[in-house]
mmCIF file of C-alpha atoms in Angstrom:
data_model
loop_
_atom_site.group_PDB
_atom_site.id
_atom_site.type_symbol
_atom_site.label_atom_id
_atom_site.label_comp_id
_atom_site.label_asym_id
_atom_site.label_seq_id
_atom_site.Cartn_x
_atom_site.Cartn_y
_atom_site.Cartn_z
ATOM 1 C CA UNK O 1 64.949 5.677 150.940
ATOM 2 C CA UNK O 2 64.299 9.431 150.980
ATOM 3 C CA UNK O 3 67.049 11.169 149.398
ATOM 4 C CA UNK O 4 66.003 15.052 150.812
ATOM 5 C CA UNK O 5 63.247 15.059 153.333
ATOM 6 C CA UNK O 6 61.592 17.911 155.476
ATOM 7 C CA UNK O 7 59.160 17.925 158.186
ATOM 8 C CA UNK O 8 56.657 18.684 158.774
ATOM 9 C CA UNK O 9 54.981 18.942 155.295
ATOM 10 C CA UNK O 10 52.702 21.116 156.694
ATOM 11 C CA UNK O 11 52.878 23.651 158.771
ATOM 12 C CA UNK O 12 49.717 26.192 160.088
ATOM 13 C CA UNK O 13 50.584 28.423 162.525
ATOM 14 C CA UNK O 14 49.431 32.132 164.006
ATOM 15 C CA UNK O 15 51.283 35.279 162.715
ATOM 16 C CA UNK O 16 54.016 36.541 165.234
ATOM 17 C CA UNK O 17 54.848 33.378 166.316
ATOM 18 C CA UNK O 18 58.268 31.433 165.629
ATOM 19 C CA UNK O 19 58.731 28.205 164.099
ATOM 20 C CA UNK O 20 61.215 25.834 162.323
ATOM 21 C CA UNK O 21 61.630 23.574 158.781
ATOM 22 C CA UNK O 22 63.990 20.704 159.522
ATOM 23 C CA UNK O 23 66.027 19.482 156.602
ATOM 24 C CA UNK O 24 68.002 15.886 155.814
ATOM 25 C CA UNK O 25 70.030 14.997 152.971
ATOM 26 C CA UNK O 26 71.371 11.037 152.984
ATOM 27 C CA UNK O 27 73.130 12.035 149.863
ATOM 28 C CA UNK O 28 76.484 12.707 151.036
ATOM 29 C CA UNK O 29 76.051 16.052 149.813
ATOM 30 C CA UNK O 30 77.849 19.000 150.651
ATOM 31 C CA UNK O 31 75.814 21.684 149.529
ATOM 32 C CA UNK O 32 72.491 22.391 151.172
ATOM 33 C CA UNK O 33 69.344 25.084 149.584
ATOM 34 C CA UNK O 34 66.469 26.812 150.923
ATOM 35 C CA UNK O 35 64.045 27.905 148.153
ATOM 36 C CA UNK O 36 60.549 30.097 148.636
ATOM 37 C CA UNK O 37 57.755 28.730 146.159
ATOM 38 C CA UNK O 38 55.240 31.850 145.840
ATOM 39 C CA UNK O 39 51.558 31.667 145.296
ATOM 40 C CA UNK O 40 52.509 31.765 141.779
ATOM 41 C CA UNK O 41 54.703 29.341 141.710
ATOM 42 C CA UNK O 42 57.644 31.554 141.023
ATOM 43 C CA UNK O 43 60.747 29.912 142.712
ATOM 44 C CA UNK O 44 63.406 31.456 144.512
ATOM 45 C CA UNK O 45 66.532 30.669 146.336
ATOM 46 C CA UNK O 46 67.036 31.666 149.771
ATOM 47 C CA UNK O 47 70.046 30.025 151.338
ATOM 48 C CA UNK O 48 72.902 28.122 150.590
ATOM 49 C CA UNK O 49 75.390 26.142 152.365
ATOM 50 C CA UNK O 50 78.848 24.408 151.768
ATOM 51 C CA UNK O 51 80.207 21.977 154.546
ATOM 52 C CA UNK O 52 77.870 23.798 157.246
ATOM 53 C CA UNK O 53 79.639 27.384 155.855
ATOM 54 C CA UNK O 54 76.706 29.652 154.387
ATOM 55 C CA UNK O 55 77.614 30.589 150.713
ATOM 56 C CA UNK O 56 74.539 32.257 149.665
ATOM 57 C CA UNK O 57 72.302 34.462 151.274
ATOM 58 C CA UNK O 58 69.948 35.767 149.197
ATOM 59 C CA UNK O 59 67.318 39.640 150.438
ATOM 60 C CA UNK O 60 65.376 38.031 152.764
ATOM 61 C CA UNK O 61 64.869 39.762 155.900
ATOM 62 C CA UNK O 62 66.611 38.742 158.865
ATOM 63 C CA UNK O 63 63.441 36.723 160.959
ATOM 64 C CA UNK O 64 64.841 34.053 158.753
ATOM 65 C CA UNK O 65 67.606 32.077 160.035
ATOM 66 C CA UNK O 66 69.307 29.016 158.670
ATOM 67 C CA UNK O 67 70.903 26.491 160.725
ATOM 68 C CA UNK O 68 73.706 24.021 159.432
ATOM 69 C CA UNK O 69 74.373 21.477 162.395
ATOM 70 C CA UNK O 70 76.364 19.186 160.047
ATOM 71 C CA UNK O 71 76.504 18.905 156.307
ATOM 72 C CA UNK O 72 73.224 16.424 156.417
ATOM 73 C CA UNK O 73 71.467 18.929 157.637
ATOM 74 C CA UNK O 74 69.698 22.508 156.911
ATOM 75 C CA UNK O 75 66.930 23.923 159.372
ATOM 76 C CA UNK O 76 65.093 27.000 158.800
ATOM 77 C CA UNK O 77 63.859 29.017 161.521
ATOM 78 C CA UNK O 78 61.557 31.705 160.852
ATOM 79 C CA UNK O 79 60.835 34.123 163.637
ATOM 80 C CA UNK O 80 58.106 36.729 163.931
ATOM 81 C CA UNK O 81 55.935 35.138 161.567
ATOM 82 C CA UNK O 82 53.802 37.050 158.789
ATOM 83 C CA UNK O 83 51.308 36.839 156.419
ATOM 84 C CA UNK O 84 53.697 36.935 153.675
ATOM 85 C CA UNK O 85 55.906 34.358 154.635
ATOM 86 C CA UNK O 86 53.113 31.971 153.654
ATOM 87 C CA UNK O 87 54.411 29.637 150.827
ATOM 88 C CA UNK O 88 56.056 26.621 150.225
ATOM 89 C CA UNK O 89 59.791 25.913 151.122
ATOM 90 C CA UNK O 90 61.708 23.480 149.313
ATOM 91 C CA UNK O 91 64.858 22.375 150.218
ATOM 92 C CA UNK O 92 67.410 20.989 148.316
ATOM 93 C CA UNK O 93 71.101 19.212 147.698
ATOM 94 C CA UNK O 94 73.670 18.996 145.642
ATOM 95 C CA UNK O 95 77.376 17.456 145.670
ATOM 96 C CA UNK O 96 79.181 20.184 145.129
ATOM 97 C CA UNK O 97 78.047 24.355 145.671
ATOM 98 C CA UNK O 98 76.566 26.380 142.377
ATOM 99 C CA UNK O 99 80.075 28.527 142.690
ATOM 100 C CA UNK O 100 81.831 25.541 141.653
ATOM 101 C CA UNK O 101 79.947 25.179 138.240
ATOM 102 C CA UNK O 102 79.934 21.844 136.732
ATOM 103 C CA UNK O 103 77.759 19.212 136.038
ATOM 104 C CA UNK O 104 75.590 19.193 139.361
ATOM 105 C CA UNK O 105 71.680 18.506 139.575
ATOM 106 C CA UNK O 106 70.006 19.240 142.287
ATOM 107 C CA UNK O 107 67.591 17.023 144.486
ATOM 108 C CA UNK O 108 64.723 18.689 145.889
ATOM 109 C CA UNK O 109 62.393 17.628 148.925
ATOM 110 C CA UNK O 110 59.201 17.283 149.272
ATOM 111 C CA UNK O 111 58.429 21.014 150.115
ATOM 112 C CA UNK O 112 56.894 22.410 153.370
ATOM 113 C CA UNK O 113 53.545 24.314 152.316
ATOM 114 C CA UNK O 114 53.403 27.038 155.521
ATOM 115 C CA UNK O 115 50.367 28.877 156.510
ATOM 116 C CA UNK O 116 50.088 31.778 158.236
ATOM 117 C CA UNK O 117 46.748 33.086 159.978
ATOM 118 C CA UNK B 1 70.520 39.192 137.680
ATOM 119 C CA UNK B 2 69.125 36.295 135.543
ATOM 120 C CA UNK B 3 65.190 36.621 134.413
ATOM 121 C CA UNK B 4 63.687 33.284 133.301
ATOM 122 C CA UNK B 5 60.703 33.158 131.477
ATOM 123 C CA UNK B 6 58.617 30.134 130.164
ATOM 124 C CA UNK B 7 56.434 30.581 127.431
ATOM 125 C CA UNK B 8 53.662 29.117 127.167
ATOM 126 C CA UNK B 9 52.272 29.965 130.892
ATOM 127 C CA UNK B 10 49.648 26.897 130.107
ATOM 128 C CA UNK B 11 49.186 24.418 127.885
ATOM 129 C CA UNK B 12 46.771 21.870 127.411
ATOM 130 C CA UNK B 13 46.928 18.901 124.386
ATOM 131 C CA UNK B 14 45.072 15.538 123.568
ATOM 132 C CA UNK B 15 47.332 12.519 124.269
ATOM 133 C CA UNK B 16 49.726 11.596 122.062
ATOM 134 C CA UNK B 17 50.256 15.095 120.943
ATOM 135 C CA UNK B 18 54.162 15.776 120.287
ATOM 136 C CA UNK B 19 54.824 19.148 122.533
ATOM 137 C CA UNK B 20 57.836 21.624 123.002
ATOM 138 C CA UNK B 21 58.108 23.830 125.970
ATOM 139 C CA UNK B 22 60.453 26.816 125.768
ATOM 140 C CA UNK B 23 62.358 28.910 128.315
ATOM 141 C CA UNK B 24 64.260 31.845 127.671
ATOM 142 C CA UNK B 25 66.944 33.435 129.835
ATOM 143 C CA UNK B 26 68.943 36.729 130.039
ATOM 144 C CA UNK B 27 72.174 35.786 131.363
ATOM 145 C CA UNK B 28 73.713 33.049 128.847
ATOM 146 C CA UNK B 29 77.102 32.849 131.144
ATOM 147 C CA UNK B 30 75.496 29.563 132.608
ATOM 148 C CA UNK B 31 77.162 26.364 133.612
ATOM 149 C CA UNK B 32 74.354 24.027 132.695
ATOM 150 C CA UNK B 33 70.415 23.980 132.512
ATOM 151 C CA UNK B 34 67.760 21.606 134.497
ATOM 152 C CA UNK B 35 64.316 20.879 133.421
ATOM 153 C CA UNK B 36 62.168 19.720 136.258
ATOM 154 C CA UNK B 37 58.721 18.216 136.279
ATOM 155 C CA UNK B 38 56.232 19.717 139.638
ATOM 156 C CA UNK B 39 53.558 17.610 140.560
ATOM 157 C CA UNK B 40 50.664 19.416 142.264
ATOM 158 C CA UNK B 41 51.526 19.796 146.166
ATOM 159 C CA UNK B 42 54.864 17.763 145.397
ATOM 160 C CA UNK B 43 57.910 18.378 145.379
ATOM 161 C CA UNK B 44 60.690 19.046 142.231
ATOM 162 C CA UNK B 45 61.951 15.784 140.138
ATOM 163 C CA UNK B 46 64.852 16.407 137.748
ATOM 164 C CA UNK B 47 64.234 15.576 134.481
ATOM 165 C CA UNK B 48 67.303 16.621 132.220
ATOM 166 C CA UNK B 49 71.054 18.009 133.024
ATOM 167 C CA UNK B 50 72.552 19.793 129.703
ATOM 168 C CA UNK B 51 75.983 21.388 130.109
ATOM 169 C CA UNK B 52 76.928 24.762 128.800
ATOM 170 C CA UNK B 53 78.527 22.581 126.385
ATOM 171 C CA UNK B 54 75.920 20.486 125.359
ATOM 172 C CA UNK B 55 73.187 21.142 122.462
ATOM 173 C CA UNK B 56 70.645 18.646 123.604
ATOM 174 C CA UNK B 57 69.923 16.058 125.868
ATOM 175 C CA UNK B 58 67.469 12.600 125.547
ATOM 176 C CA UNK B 59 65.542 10.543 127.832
ATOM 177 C CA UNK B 60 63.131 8.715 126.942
ATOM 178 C CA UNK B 61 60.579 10.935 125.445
ATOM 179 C CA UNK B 62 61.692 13.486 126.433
ATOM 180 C CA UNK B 63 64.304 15.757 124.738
ATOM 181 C CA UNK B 64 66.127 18.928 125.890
ATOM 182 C CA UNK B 65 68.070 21.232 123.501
ATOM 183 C CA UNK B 66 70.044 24.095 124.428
ATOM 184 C CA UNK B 67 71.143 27.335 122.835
ATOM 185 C CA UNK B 68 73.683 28.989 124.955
ATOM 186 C CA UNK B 69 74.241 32.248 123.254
ATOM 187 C CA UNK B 70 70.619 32.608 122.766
ATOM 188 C CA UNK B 71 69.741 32.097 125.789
ATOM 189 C CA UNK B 72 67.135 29.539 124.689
ATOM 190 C CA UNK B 73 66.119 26.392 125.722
ATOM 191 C CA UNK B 74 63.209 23.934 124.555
ATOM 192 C CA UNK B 75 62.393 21.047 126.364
ATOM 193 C CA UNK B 76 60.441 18.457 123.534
ATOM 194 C CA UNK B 77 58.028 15.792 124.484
ATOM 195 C CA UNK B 78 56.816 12.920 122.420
ATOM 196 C CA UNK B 79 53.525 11.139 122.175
ATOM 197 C CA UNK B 80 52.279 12.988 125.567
ATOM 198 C CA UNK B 81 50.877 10.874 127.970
ATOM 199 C CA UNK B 82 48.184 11.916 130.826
ATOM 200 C CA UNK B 83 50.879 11.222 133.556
ATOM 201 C CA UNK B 84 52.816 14.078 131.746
ATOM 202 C CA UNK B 85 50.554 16.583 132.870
ATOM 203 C CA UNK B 86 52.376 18.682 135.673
ATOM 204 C CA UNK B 87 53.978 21.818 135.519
ATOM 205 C CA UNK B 88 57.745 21.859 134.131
ATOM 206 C CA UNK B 89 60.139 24.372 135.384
ATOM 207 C CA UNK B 90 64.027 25.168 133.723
ATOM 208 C CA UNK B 91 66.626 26.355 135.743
ATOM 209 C CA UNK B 92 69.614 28.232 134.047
ATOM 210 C CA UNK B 93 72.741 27.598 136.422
ATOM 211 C CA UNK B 94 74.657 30.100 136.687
ATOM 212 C CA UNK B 95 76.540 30.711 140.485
ATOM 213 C CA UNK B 96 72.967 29.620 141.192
ATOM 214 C CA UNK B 97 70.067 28.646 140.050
ATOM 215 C CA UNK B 98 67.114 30.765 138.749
ATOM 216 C CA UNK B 99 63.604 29.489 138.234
ATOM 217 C CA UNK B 100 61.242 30.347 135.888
ATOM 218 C CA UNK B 101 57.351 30.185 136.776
ATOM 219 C CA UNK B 102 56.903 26.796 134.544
ATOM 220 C CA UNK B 103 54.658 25.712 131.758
ATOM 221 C CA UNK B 104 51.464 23.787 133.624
ATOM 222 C CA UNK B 105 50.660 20.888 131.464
ATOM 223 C CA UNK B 106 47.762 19.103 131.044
ATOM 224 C CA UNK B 107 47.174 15.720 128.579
ATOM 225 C CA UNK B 108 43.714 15.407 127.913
ATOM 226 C CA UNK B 109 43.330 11.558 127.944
#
């Protein structure tokens, strides 16, 4: 069984239009991440969500909009689309939030590599 | 804000080569540190968990030590296989984590 999963894994689409990332988590997790993978692989968080509350919300600018439905699950809608939002997203899980410290790893997903033409 | 860096960028040894990977950070007021292993156009796999408290950490062949005050970690592999090339990322955790851009590995069979 997939523990994190997104879809679609890839994702090609024309600037100025609006799309979404879905995210699930059969974890039983209660924390949720969005992370932007670069062209040089630099990693960066995004998002974060406790129990469908957001807890982190990194600079990004404000086409990007996470939605929590329940705790399984973290969708990223981007709006507006540009050439610079082409990268990979990766989301991830973890039992508890990073605020709470601790001894909690993080599961990634696959990653959703977007273009933008 | 927390700066990561790995060191080497690249790194390429014959198999069975013993290896160690370093990553240094500027914030040392972490709660633990993950090494993860990328797999070209796959996703993250955690390798090794070592608390704040911790000094080093074992799995198999692999073997991740950790210098707090330092802000210093190594992350050791024995007898390097081909399926160990990838590129291997640490992540300081702090009230989140913070990536470095990885060490791309490559074991020359």
């Amino acid at each position: 069984d997939t523990a994190v999963s997104q879809t679609p894994k890839y994702l090609v689409t024309q600037m100025g239009n609006d799309k979404s990332i879905k995210c699930e988590q059969n974890l039983g997790h209660d924390t949720m991440y969005w992370y932007k993978q670069d062209s040089k692989k630099f990693l960066k968080i995004m998002f974060s969500y406790n129990n469908k509350e957001l807890i982190i919300n990194e600079t990004v600018p404000n086409r990007f909009s996470p939605k929590s439905p329940d705790k399984a699950h973290l969708n990223l809608h981007i709006n507006s689309l540009e050439l610079g939002d082409s990268a990979v997203y990766f989301c991830a899980s973890s039992p508890r939030p990073g605020l709470a410290g601790g001894t909690d790893t993080q599961y990634f997903g696959p990653g959703t590599r977007l273009t933008v033409l | 804000k927390q700066e990561v860096t790995q060191i080497p960028a690249a790194l390429s040894v014959p198999e069975g080569e013993n290896l160690v990977l370093n990553c240094s950070f500027t914030d040392s007021a972490i709660y633990n540190l993950q090494w993860f292993r990328q797999d070209p156009g796959k996703g993250l796999t955690s390798l090794l968990l070592i608390q704040s408290s911790q000094r080093e950490q074992t799995s198999g062949r692999l073997n991740a030590s950790l210098d707090k005050s330092s802000g210093r970690s190594t992350l050791y592999i024995a007898a390097s296989q081909p399926g160990d090339s990838a590129t291997y990322l640490c992540a300081p955790h702090g009230n989140q984590f913070y990536f470095g851009t990885g060490t791309s590995l490559t074991v020359i069979p």
